[in-house]
PDB file of C-alpha atoms in Angstrom:
ATOM      1  CA  MET A   1     -16.017  11.414 -55.430  1.00 44.00           C
ATOM      2  CA  GLN A   2     -14.410  10.594 -52.123  1.00 46.00           C
ATOM      3  CA  GLU A   3     -13.366   6.953 -51.332  1.00 48.00           C
ATOM      4  CA  HIS A   4     -13.581   5.292 -48.029  1.00 45.00           C
ATOM      5  CA  HIS A   5     -10.129   3.881 -46.986  1.00 47.00           C
ATOM      6  CA  ASP A   6     -10.007   1.263 -44.223  1.00 49.00           C
ATOM      7  CA  LEU A   7      -7.252   0.903 -41.601  1.00 46.00           C
ATOM      8  CA  PRO A   8      -4.096  -0.619 -43.070  1.00 50.00           C
ATOM      9  CA  PRO A   9      -3.468  -4.213 -42.202  1.00 52.00           C
ATOM     10  CA  LEU A  10      -1.297  -4.902 -39.120  1.00 52.00           C
ATOM     11  CA  PRO A  11       2.284  -6.346 -39.486  1.00 54.00           C
ATOM     12  CA  VAL A  12       2.184 -10.100 -40.222  1.00 52.00           C
ATOM     13  CA  LEU A  13       3.639 -11.802 -37.056  1.00 53.00           C
ATOM     14  CA  PRO A  14       5.491 -15.229 -36.985  1.00 54.00           C
ATOM     15  CA  GLU A  15       3.487 -18.287 -35.910  1.00 61.00           C
ATOM     16  CA  GLU A  16       6.126 -18.807 -33.070  1.00 70.00           C
ATOM     17  CA  PRO A  17       6.047 -16.411 -30.337  1.00 71.00           C
ATOM     18  CA  PRO A  18       9.173 -14.320 -29.997  1.00 79.00           C
ATOM     19  CA  PRO A  19      11.723 -14.617 -26.885  1.00 85.00           C
ATOM     20  CA  TYR A  20       9.817 -13.077 -23.982  1.00 85.00           C
ATOM     21  CA  ARG A  21      12.794 -10.857 -23.038  1.00 88.00           C
ATOM     22  CA  SER A  22      12.620  -9.243 -26.420  1.00 88.00           C
ATOM     23  CA  VAL A  23       8.908  -8.516 -25.783  1.00 87.00           C
ATOM     24  CA  LEU A  24       9.763  -6.934 -22.450  1.00 89.00           C
ATOM     25  CA  ALA A  25      12.497  -4.727 -24.039  1.00 91.00           C
ATOM     26  CA  ALA A  26      10.052  -3.731 -26.802  1.00 89.00           C
ATOM     27  CA  LEU A  27       7.567  -2.668 -24.231  1.00 90.00           C
ATOM     28  CA  PHE A  28       9.976   0.369 -23.425  1.00 92.00           C
ATOM     29  CA  LEU A  29      11.319   0.825 -27.012  1.00 90.00           C
ATOM     30  CA  ARG A  30       8.524  -0.091 -29.470  1.00 88.00           C
ATOM     31  CA  PRO A  31       5.383  -0.884 -27.490  1.00 89.00           C
ATOM     32  CA  PHE A  32       3.307  -1.256 -30.697  1.00 86.00           C
ATOM     33  CA  LEU A  33       5.269  -4.317 -31.708  1.00 85.00           C
ATOM     34  CA  ALA A  34       5.253  -5.634 -28.323  1.00 86.00           C
ATOM     35  CA  LEU A  35       1.710  -5.397 -27.788  1.00 84.00           C
ATOM     36  CA  GLN A  36       0.911  -6.899 -31.121  1.00 82.00           C
ATOM     37  CA  ALA A  37       3.036  -9.867 -30.399  1.00 82.00           C
ATOM     38  CA  VAL A  38       1.467 -10.525 -26.915  1.00 82.00           C
ATOM     39  CA  ARG A  39      -2.035  -9.855 -28.318  1.00 76.00           C
ATOM     40  CA  ALA A  40      -1.551 -12.527 -31.157  1.00 74.00           C
ATOM     41  CA  HIS A  41      -0.120 -15.123 -28.590  1.00 72.00           C
ATOM     42  CA  ARG A  42      -2.061 -14.177 -25.527  1.00 73.00           C
ATOM     43  CA  ARG A  43       0.653 -14.270 -23.110  1.00 77.00           C
ATOM     44  CA  TRP A  44      -1.196 -13.250 -19.990  1.00 82.00           C
ATOM     45  CA  LEU A  45       0.406 -15.613 -17.247  1.00 87.00           C
ATOM     46  CA  ALA A  46       3.841 -14.056 -17.658  1.00 89.00           C
ATOM     47  CA  PRO A  47       2.925 -10.305 -17.083  1.00 91.00           C
ATOM     48  CA  VAL A  48       0.720 -11.381 -13.967  1.00 92.00           C
ATOM     49  CA  LEU A  49       3.708 -13.151 -12.450  1.00 94.00           C
ATOM     50  CA  ILE A  50       6.070 -10.186 -13.250  1.00 94.00           C
ATOM     51  CA  LEU A  51       3.760  -7.652 -11.745  1.00 94.00           C
ATOM     52  CA  LEU A  52       3.246  -9.749  -8.502  1.00 95.00           C
ATOM     53  CA  ILE A  53       6.832 -10.203  -8.107  1.00 95.00           C
ATOM     54  CA  MET A  54       7.693  -6.699  -8.668  1.00 95.00           C
ATOM     55  CA  ALA A  55       5.086  -5.714  -6.118  1.00 94.00           C
ATOM     56  CA  PHE A  56       6.258  -8.415  -3.642  1.00 96.00           C
ATOM     57  CA  LEU A  57       9.999  -7.369  -3.972  1.00 95.00           C
ATOM     58  CA  ALA A  58       9.231  -3.672  -3.610  1.00 93.00           C
ATOM     59  CA  ALA A  59       7.179  -4.412  -0.584  1.00 94.00           C
ATOM     60  CA  LEU A  60       9.855  -6.624   0.920  1.00 95.00           C
ATOM     61  CA  LEU A  61      12.401  -3.843   0.406  1.00 94.00           C
ATOM     62  CA  LYS A  62      10.261  -1.302   1.877  1.00 92.00           C
ATOM     63  CA  VAL A  63       9.580  -3.431   5.076  1.00 93.00           C
ATOM     64  CA  MET A  64      13.452  -4.046   5.260  1.00 93.00           C
ATOM     65  CA  LEU A  65      14.148  -0.232   5.099  1.00 92.00           C
ATOM     66  CA  THR A  66      11.322   0.793   7.512  1.00 91.00           C
ATOM     67  CA  LEU A  67      11.046  -1.977  10.019  1.00 92.00           C
ATOM     68  CA  PRO A  68      14.271  -1.044  12.042  1.00 92.00           C
ATOM     69  CA  GLY A  69      12.995   2.524  12.529  1.00 92.00           C
ATOM     70  CA  ILE A  70       9.603   1.134  13.549  1.00 91.00           C
ATOM     71  CA  VAL A  71      11.162  -1.073  16.050  1.00 92.00           C
ATOM     72  CA  SER A  72      13.502   1.490  17.545  1.00 92.00           C
ATOM     73  CA  GLU A  73      10.681   4.152  17.862  1.00 91.00           C
ATOM     74  CA  THR A  74       8.284   1.429  19.430  1.00 90.00           C
ATOM     75  CA  ARG A  75      11.097   0.732  21.957  1.00 91.00           C
ATOM     76  CA  VAL A  76      11.641   4.293  22.945  1.00 91.00           C
ATOM     77  CA  ILE A  77       7.853   4.834  23.338  1.00 90.00           C
ATOM     78  CA  ALA A  78       7.351   1.692  25.243  1.00 90.00           C
ATOM     79  CA  SER A  79      10.306   2.369  27.493  1.00 90.00           C
ATOM     80  CA  HIS A  80       8.983   5.832  28.222  1.00 89.00           C
ATOM     81  CA  LEU A  81       5.569   4.510  29.090  1.00 88.00           C
ATOM     82  CA  GLY A  82       6.883   1.745  31.165  1.00 87.00           C
ATOM     83  CA  LYS A  83       8.837   4.293  33.215  1.00 88.00           C
ATOM     84  CA  ALA A  84       5.976   6.531  33.634  1.00 89.00           C
ATOM     85  CA  ALA A  85       3.411   3.916  34.504  1.00 87.00           C
ATOM     86  CA  GLY A  86       5.866   2.140  36.948  1.00 84.00           C
ATOM     87  CA  ALA A  87       4.638  -1.249  35.692  1.00 85.00           C
ATOM     88  CA  VAL A  88       1.740  -2.717  33.521  1.00 87.00           C
ATOM     89  CA  TRP A  89      -0.085  -5.990  33.921  1.00 84.00           C
ATOM     90  CA  PHE A  90      -3.183  -7.857  32.787  1.00 84.00           C
ATOM     91  CA  GLU A  91      -5.791  -9.328  35.262  1.00 82.00           C
ATOM     92  CA  GLN A  92      -8.940 -11.112  34.119  1.00 81.00           C
ATOM     93  CA  GLY A  93      -8.615  -9.569  30.644  1.00 80.00           C
ATOM     94  CA  ARG A  94      -8.191  -5.963  31.979  1.00 86.00           C
ATOM     95  CA  LEU A  95      -5.521  -3.624  31.772  1.00 88.00           C
ATOM     96  CA  HIS A  96      -3.728  -2.201  34.973  1.00 87.00           C
ATOM     97  CA  TRP A  97      -0.825   0.171  35.756  1.00 90.00           C
ATOM     98  CA  GLN A  98       1.045   0.706  38.942  1.00 88.00           C
ATOM     99  CA  ALA A  99       1.281   4.580  38.904  1.00 87.00           C
ATOM    100  CA  ASP A 100      -1.182   6.297  41.019  1.00 86.00           C
ATOM    101  CA  TRP A 101      -2.307   9.055  38.659  1.00 87.00           C
ATOM    102  CA  GLU A 102      -5.257  11.290  38.892  1.00 86.00           C
ATOM    103  CA  LEU A 103      -7.321  10.155  35.957  1.00 86.00           C
ATOM    104  CA  PRO A 104      -7.557  11.086  33.168  1.00 89.00           C
ATOM    105  CA  HIS A 105      -3.994  11.414  32.626  1.00 92.00           C
ATOM    106  CA  THR A 106      -1.926  12.190  29.529  1.00 92.00           C
ATOM    107  CA  ILE A 107       1.569  11.245  28.488  1.00 92.00           C
ATOM    108  CA  ARG A 108       3.326  12.683  25.274  1.00 92.00           C
ATOM    109  CA  VAL A 109       6.274  11.170  23.703  1.00 91.00           C
ATOM    110  CA  ASN A 110       7.581  11.315  19.986  1.00 87.00           C
ATOM    111  CA  LEU A 111       4.503  13.057  18.595  1.00 89.00           C
ATOM    112  CA  TRP A 112       2.323  10.218  20.235  1.00 92.00           C
ATOM    113  CA  ARG A 113      -0.334  11.085  22.829  1.00 93.00           C
ATOM    114  CA  PHE A 114      -1.436   8.426  25.406  1.00 93.00           C
ATOM    115  CA  ASP A 115      -4.485   9.038  27.481  1.00 93.00           C
ATOM    116  CA  PHE A 116      -5.222   6.879  30.498  1.00 93.00           C
ATOM    117  CA  ALA A 117      -8.646   6.965  31.929  1.00 92.00           C
ATOM    118  CA  SER A 118     -10.921   4.685  34.095  1.00 88.00           C
ATOM    119  CA  GLN A 119     -13.733   4.553  31.516  1.00 88.00           C
ATOM    120  CA  PRO A 120     -14.305   5.528  27.841  1.00 86.00           C
ATOM    121  CA  LYS A 121     -16.395   8.469  28.803  1.00 88.00           C
ATOM    122  CA  ALA A 122     -13.464  10.305  30.476  1.00 88.00           C
ATOM    123  CA  PHE A 123     -11.494  10.384  27.281  1.00 90.00           C
ATOM    124  CA  PRO A 124     -10.981  13.778  25.697  1.00 89.00           C
ATOM    125  CA  PRO A 125     -13.567  14.759  23.005  1.00 90.00           C
ATOM    126  CA  ASP A 126     -12.664  14.701  19.358  1.00 88.00           C
ATOM    127  CA  TYR A 127     -12.221  18.493  19.162  1.00 88.00           C
ATOM    128  CA  GLU A 128      -9.558  18.428  21.862  1.00 89.00           C
ATOM    129  CA  LEU A 129      -7.740  15.594  20.020  1.00 90.00           C
ATOM    130  CA  ALA A 130      -7.927  17.363  16.803  1.00 88.00           C
ATOM    131  CA  SER A 131      -6.136  20.500  18.353  1.00 88.00           C
ATOM    132  CA  SER A 132      -3.464  18.482  20.011  1.00 88.00           C
ATOM    133  CA  VAL A 133       0.124  18.904  18.812  1.00 88.00           C
ATOM    134  CA  GLU A 134       0.310  15.035  18.356  1.00 90.00           C
ATOM    135  CA  PRO A 135      -1.350  13.729  15.128  1.00 90.00           C
ATOM    136  CA  ARG A 136      -2.100  10.364  16.661  1.00 92.00           C
ATOM    137  CA  GLY A 137      -2.422   8.512  19.919  1.00 92.00           C
ATOM    138  CA  LEU A 138      -3.785   5.731  21.964  1.00 92.00           C
ATOM    139  CA  LEU A 139      -6.736   5.891  24.472  1.00 93.00           C
ATOM    140  CA  LEU A 140      -6.212   3.365  27.159  1.00 92.00           C
ATOM    141  CA  GLU A 141      -8.725   2.162  29.932  1.00 92.00           C
ATOM    142  CA  PRO A 142      -8.836  -1.160  31.636  1.00 90.00           C
ATOM    143  CA  ALA A 143     -11.328  -2.776  29.151  1.00 90.00           C
ATOM    144  CA  SER A 144     -10.086  -1.446  25.834  1.00 90.00           C
ATOM    145  CA  VAL A 145      -7.253   0.169  23.858  1.00 91.00           C
ATOM    146  CA  THR A 146      -8.339   2.559  21.049  1.00 93.00           C
ATOM    147  CA  LEU A 147      -6.200   4.186  18.373  1.00 92.00           C
ATOM    148  CA  TRP A 148      -6.933   7.632  17.286  1.00 92.00           C
ATOM    149  CA  MET A 149      -5.521   9.799  14.449  1.00 92.00           C
ATOM    150  CA  ARG A 150      -6.426  12.938  12.569  1.00 86.00           C
ATOM    151  CA  GLU A 151      -7.909  12.366   9.154  1.00 77.00           C
ATOM    152  CA  LYS A 152      -5.421  13.227   6.280  1.00 72.00           C
ATOM    153  CA  GLY A 153      -6.383  16.368   4.662  1.00 64.00           C
ATOM    154  CA  ASN A 154      -8.866  17.380   7.388  1.00 67.00           C
ATOM    155  CA  ASP A 155      -7.251  18.186  10.594  1.00 67.00           C
ATOM    156  CA  ARG A 156     -10.594  18.846  12.281  1.00 75.00           C
ATOM    157  CA  GLN A 157     -11.776  15.178  11.910  1.00 84.00           C
ATOM    158  CA  VAL A 158     -10.553  12.609  14.237  1.00 89.00           C
ATOM    159  CA  LEU A 159     -10.725   8.810  13.325  1.00 90.00           C
ATOM    160  CA  ARG A 160     -11.016   6.276  16.305  1.00 91.00           C
ATOM    161  CA  VAL A 161     -10.405   2.644  15.795  1.00 91.00           C
ATOM    162  CA  GLN A 162     -10.633   0.126  18.638  1.00 89.00           C
ATOM    163  CA  LEU A 163      -7.529  -2.110  18.589  1.00 87.00           C
ATOM    164  CA  LEU A 164      -8.025  -4.292  21.700  1.00 85.00           C
ATOM    165  CA  ALA A 165     -11.032  -5.183  23.643  1.00 85.00           C
ATOM    166  CA  GLY A 166     -12.618  -8.284  25.215  1.00 82.00           C
ATOM    167  CA  ASP A 167     -10.719 -11.490  24.058  1.00 83.00           C
ATOM    168  CA  LYS A 168      -8.073  -9.767  22.127  1.00 84.00           C
ATOM    169  CA  LEU A 169      -7.058  -7.783  25.173  1.00 83.00           C
ATOM    170  CA  ALA A 170      -7.114 -11.003  27.223  1.00 82.00           C
ATOM    171  CA  ALA A 171      -4.976 -12.965  24.683  1.00 83.00           C
ATOM    172  CA  LEU A 172      -2.526  -9.994  24.662  1.00 80.00           C
ATOM    173  CA  GLY A 173      -2.531 -10.170  28.458  1.00 78.00           C
ATOM    174  CA  ARG A 174      -1.603 -13.679  28.449  1.00 79.00           C
ATOM    175  CA  HIS A 175       1.194 -13.355  25.982  1.00 76.00           C
ATOM    176  CA  ALA A 176       2.611 -10.378  27.790  1.00 75.00           C
ATOM    177  CA  SER A 177       2.369 -12.091  31.143  1.00 72.00           C
ATOM    178  CA  ALA A 178       4.341 -15.059  29.656  1.00 74.00           C
ATOM    179  CA  MET A 179       6.929 -12.849  28.381  1.00 69.00           C
ATOM    180  CA  ALA A 180       7.325 -11.131  31.777  1.00 62.00           C
ATOM    181  CA  GLY A 181       8.409 -14.376  33.349  1.00 60.00           C
ATOM    182  CA  GLY A 182       7.732 -13.118  36.855  1.00 55.00           C
ATOM    183  CA  ALA A 183       5.087 -14.747  39.119  1.00 51.00           C
ATOM    184  CA  ASP A 184       2.849 -11.677  39.016  1.00 63.00           C
ATOM    185  CA  GLY A 185       3.156 -11.091  35.259  1.00 70.00           C
ATOM    186  CA  ARG A 186       3.960  -7.499  35.502  1.00 81.00           C
ATOM    187  CA  LEU A 187       5.856  -5.666  32.701  1.00 84.00           C
ATOM    188  CA  ASP A 188       8.350  -3.221  33.857  1.00 84.00           C
ATOM    189  CA  GLU A 189      10.157  -0.571  31.788  1.00 85.00           C
ATOM    190  CA  ALA A 190      12.531  -3.166  30.056  1.00 87.00           C
ATOM    191  CA  ALA A 191      10.021  -6.049  29.681  1.00 85.00           C
ATOM    192  CA  LEU A 192       7.483  -3.600  28.170  1.00 86.00           C
ATOM    193  CA  ALA A 193      10.019  -2.416  25.649  1.00 88.00           C
ATOM    194  CA  SER A 194      10.980  -6.109  24.700  1.00 87.00           C
ATOM    195  CA  HIS A 195       7.409  -7.023  24.250  1.00 85.00           C
ATOM    196  CA  ALA A 196       6.748  -4.070  21.996  1.00 87.00           C
ATOM    197  CA  GLN A 197       9.706  -5.152  19.998  1.00 88.00           C
ATOM    198  CA  ALA A 198       8.372  -8.760  19.810  1.00 87.00           C
ATOM    199  CA  VAL A 199       5.143  -7.460  18.653  1.00 86.00           C
ATOM    200  CA  CYS A 200       6.627  -5.376  15.928  1.00 88.00           C
ATOM    201  CA  VAL A 201       8.746  -8.266  14.606  1.00 89.00           C
ATOM    202  CA  ALA A 202       5.464 -10.498  14.686  1.00 87.00           C
ATOM    203  CA  MET A 203       3.725  -7.868  12.586  1.00 89.00           C
ATOM    204  CA  THR A 204       6.283  -8.282   9.762  1.00 92.00           C
ATOM    205  CA  PRO A 205       4.176 -10.533   7.455  1.00 93.00           C
ATOM    206  CA  PHE A 206       1.164  -8.219   7.742  1.00 93.00           C
ATOM    207  CA  LEU A 207       3.220  -5.163   6.837  1.00 92.00           C
ATOM    208  CA  LEU A 208       4.647  -7.177   3.888  1.00 94.00           C
ATOM    209  CA  ALA A 209       1.040  -8.027   2.858  1.00 94.00           C
ATOM    210  CA  TYR A 210      -0.130  -4.578   3.346  1.00 93.00           C
ATOM    211  CA  HIS A 211       2.736  -2.884   1.129  1.00 92.00           C
ATOM    212  CA  THR A 212       2.159  -5.481  -1.533  1.00 94.00           C
ATOM    213  CA  LEU A 213      -1.604  -4.751  -1.805  1.00 93.00           C
ATOM    214  CA  VAL A 214      -0.919  -1.051  -1.732  1.00 91.00           C
ATOM    215  CA  ARG A 215       1.077  -1.530  -4.990  1.00 91.00           C
ATOM    216  CA  ILE A 216      -1.289  -3.994  -6.687  1.00 92.00           C
ATOM    217  CA  LYS A 217      -4.529  -1.909  -6.120  1.00 89.00           C
ATOM    218  CA  PRO A 218      -3.855   0.914  -8.777  1.00 89.00           C
ATOM    219  CA  LEU A 219      -3.140  -1.861 -11.311  1.00 89.00           C
ATOM    220  CA  LEU A 220      -6.937  -2.765 -11.395  1.00 86.00           C
ATOM    221  CA  LEU A 221      -7.878   0.864 -12.129  1.00 84.00           C
ATOM    222  CA  SER A 222      -5.451   1.366 -14.915  1.00 85.00           C
ATOM    223  CA  MET A 223      -6.388  -1.974 -16.607  1.00 84.00           C
ATOM    224  CA  PHE A 224      -9.978  -0.750 -16.606  1.00 83.00           C
ATOM    225  CA  ILE A 225      -8.878   2.589 -18.055  1.00 79.00           C
ATOM    226  CA  PHE A 226      -6.958   0.822 -20.839  1.00 78.00           C
ATOM    227  CA  MET A 227      -9.753  -1.700 -21.551  1.00 79.00           C
ATOM    228  CA  LEU A 228     -12.205   1.155 -21.933  1.00 79.00           C
ATOM    229  CA  THR A 229      -9.821   3.148 -24.112  1.00 74.00           C
ATOM    230  CA  ALA A 230      -9.201   0.099 -26.381  1.00 74.00           C
ATOM    231  CA  VAL A 231     -13.025  -0.528 -26.721  1.00 72.00           C
ATOM    232  CA  VAL A 232     -13.514   2.893 -27.692  1.00 70.00           C
ATOM    233  CA  PHE A 233     -10.637   3.651 -29.922  1.00 64.00           C
ATOM    234  CA  ARG A 234      -8.788   0.529 -31.189  1.00 62.00           C
ATOM    235  CA  ARG A 235     -11.112  -1.917 -32.754  1.00 62.00           C
ATOM    236  CA  GLU A 236      -8.425  -4.406 -33.583  1.00 59.00           C
ATOM    237  CA  TRP A 237      -7.901  -4.993 -29.912  1.00 58.00           C
ATOM    238  CA  ARG A 238     -11.521  -6.049 -29.369  1.00 60.00           C
ATOM    239  CA  GLU A 239     -11.290  -9.343 -31.059  1.00 64.00           C
ATOM    240  CA  SER A 240     -11.489 -11.181 -27.674  1.00 71.00           C
ATOM    241  CA  PRO A 241     -11.440 -10.516 -23.906  1.00 72.00           C
ATOM    242  CA  GLY A 242      -8.395 -12.675 -23.577  1.00 75.00           C
ATOM    243  CA  SER A 243      -6.233 -10.671 -25.951  1.00 78.00           C
ATOM    244  CA  LEU A 244      -7.407  -7.428 -24.533  1.00 81.00           C
ATOM    245  CA  TRP A 245      -6.656  -8.603 -21.012  1.00 84.00           C
ATOM    246  CA  THR A 246      -3.138  -9.561 -22.163  1.00 86.00           C
ATOM    247  CA  VAL A 247      -2.499  -6.072 -23.677  1.00 85.00           C
ATOM    248  CA  ALA A 248      -3.720  -4.464 -20.637  1.00 86.00           C
ATOM    249  CA  LEU A 249      -1.449  -6.377 -18.415  1.00 89.00           C
ATOM    250  CA  HIS A 250       1.708  -5.727 -20.400  1.00 90.00           C
ATOM    251  CA  CYS A 251       0.820  -1.897 -20.541  1.00 89.00           C
ATOM    252  CA  CYS A 252       1.168  -1.903 -16.819  1.00 91.00           C
ATOM    253  CA  ILE A 253       4.710  -3.109 -16.669  1.00 93.00           C
ATOM    254  CA  PRO A 254       6.870   0.003 -17.666  1.00 94.00           C
ATOM    255  CA  PRO A 255       4.769   2.574 -15.738  1.00 94.00           C
ATOM    256  CA  PHE A 256       4.592   0.196 -12.675  1.00 94.00           C
ATOM    257  CA  LEU A 257       8.418  -0.071 -12.822  1.00 94.00           C
ATOM    258  CA  LEU A 258       8.745   3.675 -12.923  1.00 92.00           C
ATOM    259  CA  ALA A 259       6.365   4.181 -10.057  1.00 91.00           C
ATOM    260  CA  LEU A 260       8.086   1.660  -7.859  1.00 91.00           C
ATOM    261  CA  ILE A 261      11.456   3.341  -8.357  1.00 90.00           C
ATOM    262  CA  TYR A 262       9.923   6.702  -7.591  1.00 88.00           C
ATOM    263  CA  SER A 263       8.282   5.469  -4.385  1.00 85.00           C
ATOM    264  CA  PHE A 264      11.747   4.845  -2.771  1.00 83.00           C
ATOM    265  CA  PHE A 265      12.913   8.309  -3.187  1.00 82.00           C
ATOM    266  CA  ASP A 266      10.196   9.716  -0.875  1.00 72.00           C
ATOM    267  CA  PHE A 267       9.762  12.818  -3.010  1.00 71.00           C
ATOM    268  CA  PRO A 268       7.021  15.075  -1.618  1.00 70.00           C
ATOM    269  CA  GLY A 269       3.854  15.649  -3.469  1.00 72.00           C
ATOM    270  CA  TRP A 270       2.705  12.376  -5.182  1.00 79.00           C
ATOM    271  CA  SER A 271       1.793   9.071  -3.664  1.00 83.00           C
ATOM    272  CA  PHE A 272       2.785   5.935  -5.331  1.00 87.00           C
ATOM    273  CA  GLN A 273      -0.748   5.455  -6.742  1.00 87.00           C
ATOM    274  CA  GLU A 274      -0.834   8.936  -8.125  1.00 87.00           C
ATOM    275  CA  MET A 275       2.506   8.496  -9.737  1.00 89.00           C
ATOM    276  CA  PHE A 276       1.581   5.250 -11.428  1.00 91.00           C
ATOM    277  CA  LEU A 277      -1.617   6.547 -12.647  1.00 89.00           C
ATOM    278  CA  VAL A 278       0.005   9.510 -14.329  1.00 90.00           C
ATOM    279  CA  ALA A 279       2.859   7.238 -15.752  1.00 91.00           C
ATOM    280  CA  PHE A 280       0.222   4.944 -17.137  1.00 90.00           C
ATOM    281  CA  LEU A 281      -1.578   7.837 -18.904  1.00 89.00           C
ATOM    282  CA  PHE A 282       1.665   9.016 -20.333  1.00 92.00           C
ATOM    283  CA  TYR A 283       2.443   5.463 -21.525  1.00 91.00           C
ATOM    284  CA  LEU A 284      -0.816   5.237 -23.369  1.00 86.00           C
ATOM    285  CA  VAL A 285       0.085   8.514 -25.141  1.00 89.00           C
ATOM    286  CA  TYR A 286       3.396   6.965 -25.941  1.00 91.00           C
ATOM    287  CA  ILE A 287       1.764   3.807 -27.346  1.00 87.00           C
ATOM    288  CA  TYR A 288      -0.519   5.946 -29.544  1.00 84.00           C
ATOM    289  CA  ILE A 289       2.500   7.847 -31.023  1.00 88.00           C
ATOM    290  CA  ASP A 290       4.459   4.572 -31.601  1.00 86.00           C
ATOM    291  CA  THR A 291       1.281   3.204 -33.296  1.00 82.00           C
ATOM    292  CA  ARG A 292       0.892   6.016 -35.649  1.00 80.00           C
ATOM    293  CA  ALA A 293       4.630   5.639 -36.671  1.00 79.00           C
ATOM    294  CA  PHE A 294       3.711   2.114 -38.024  1.00 73.00           C
ATOM    295  CA  LEU A 295       0.823   3.239 -40.204  1.00 69.00           C
ATOM    296  CA  PRO A 296       1.523   4.476 -43.614  1.00 65.00           C
ATOM    297  CA  PRO A 297       0.362   8.053 -44.522  1.00 65.00           C
ATOM    298  CA  LYS A 298      -3.195   8.348 -45.462  1.00 64.00           C
ATOM    299  CA  PRO A 299      -3.594   8.357 -49.276  1.00 63.00           C
ATOM    300  CA  PRO A 300      -4.817  11.557 -50.855  1.00 61.00           C
ATOM    301  CA  GLU A 301      -8.538  11.993 -51.366  1.00 61.00           C
ATOM    302  CA  ASP A 302      -9.877  11.569 -54.932  1.00 55.00           C
ATOM    303  CA  LEU A 303     -12.118  14.217 -56.099  1.00 48.00           C
TER     304      LEU A 303
END
């Protein structure tokens, strides 16, 4: 007759929580013991802070590495536009340029395309922009400034986003005129480059927030995957939502660190999110293997 054998009891943990640095080290070496410790003591605040600090520091380093290049390229583009347009100014919330072009007029610089027109209907259609050598550009007319770019993975589709119009364009005009310093508020080549540099520097907090959120976003999906896996396969982790949440947070730390390091090498092929999800799935397999190592062999079946 075959007897039913329950799962063996889990290791008995001390009442006092172990030092957290030991828990962090165990996450990489013996994840089963680390997860059992944090599950029992429900340390959820520490991993939240660690993940947020890691994401913020990685975003800060990314901005520090990329901002000088962005500022330099923006100055080159703005200087080229200022030289071609002669001068740029704002009057009654509308954009004006000095050059007497036959509109519509196109300027190409550093893989950016700038189309000037008197009204939106005069801009090139999407199929013409999609076939352009430049993957992105700006559509400028007196009442608005629109960004366009080809969709990633589909070069035939063009995405248009209106950046400035109405009050936003008027506010930019007032700021630019104040920086120009002249009585007419016109921006020449040098003034336009300086204004573009000031705008890039002012955007630093937004770039920092963007890169931080990009790194936090895949954490939510990975924790959902882990919780679903735990509910289906690991009944001892279902004792309370708090303990399950704590374990899920700690499971994100090792693959998150690996993906952050990977993101700074700029290897082609995988994005940060893809690398993190793959590392997270492999870490789940590692946890499963480490868990089996702590379980005693199954007793032989009695006939």
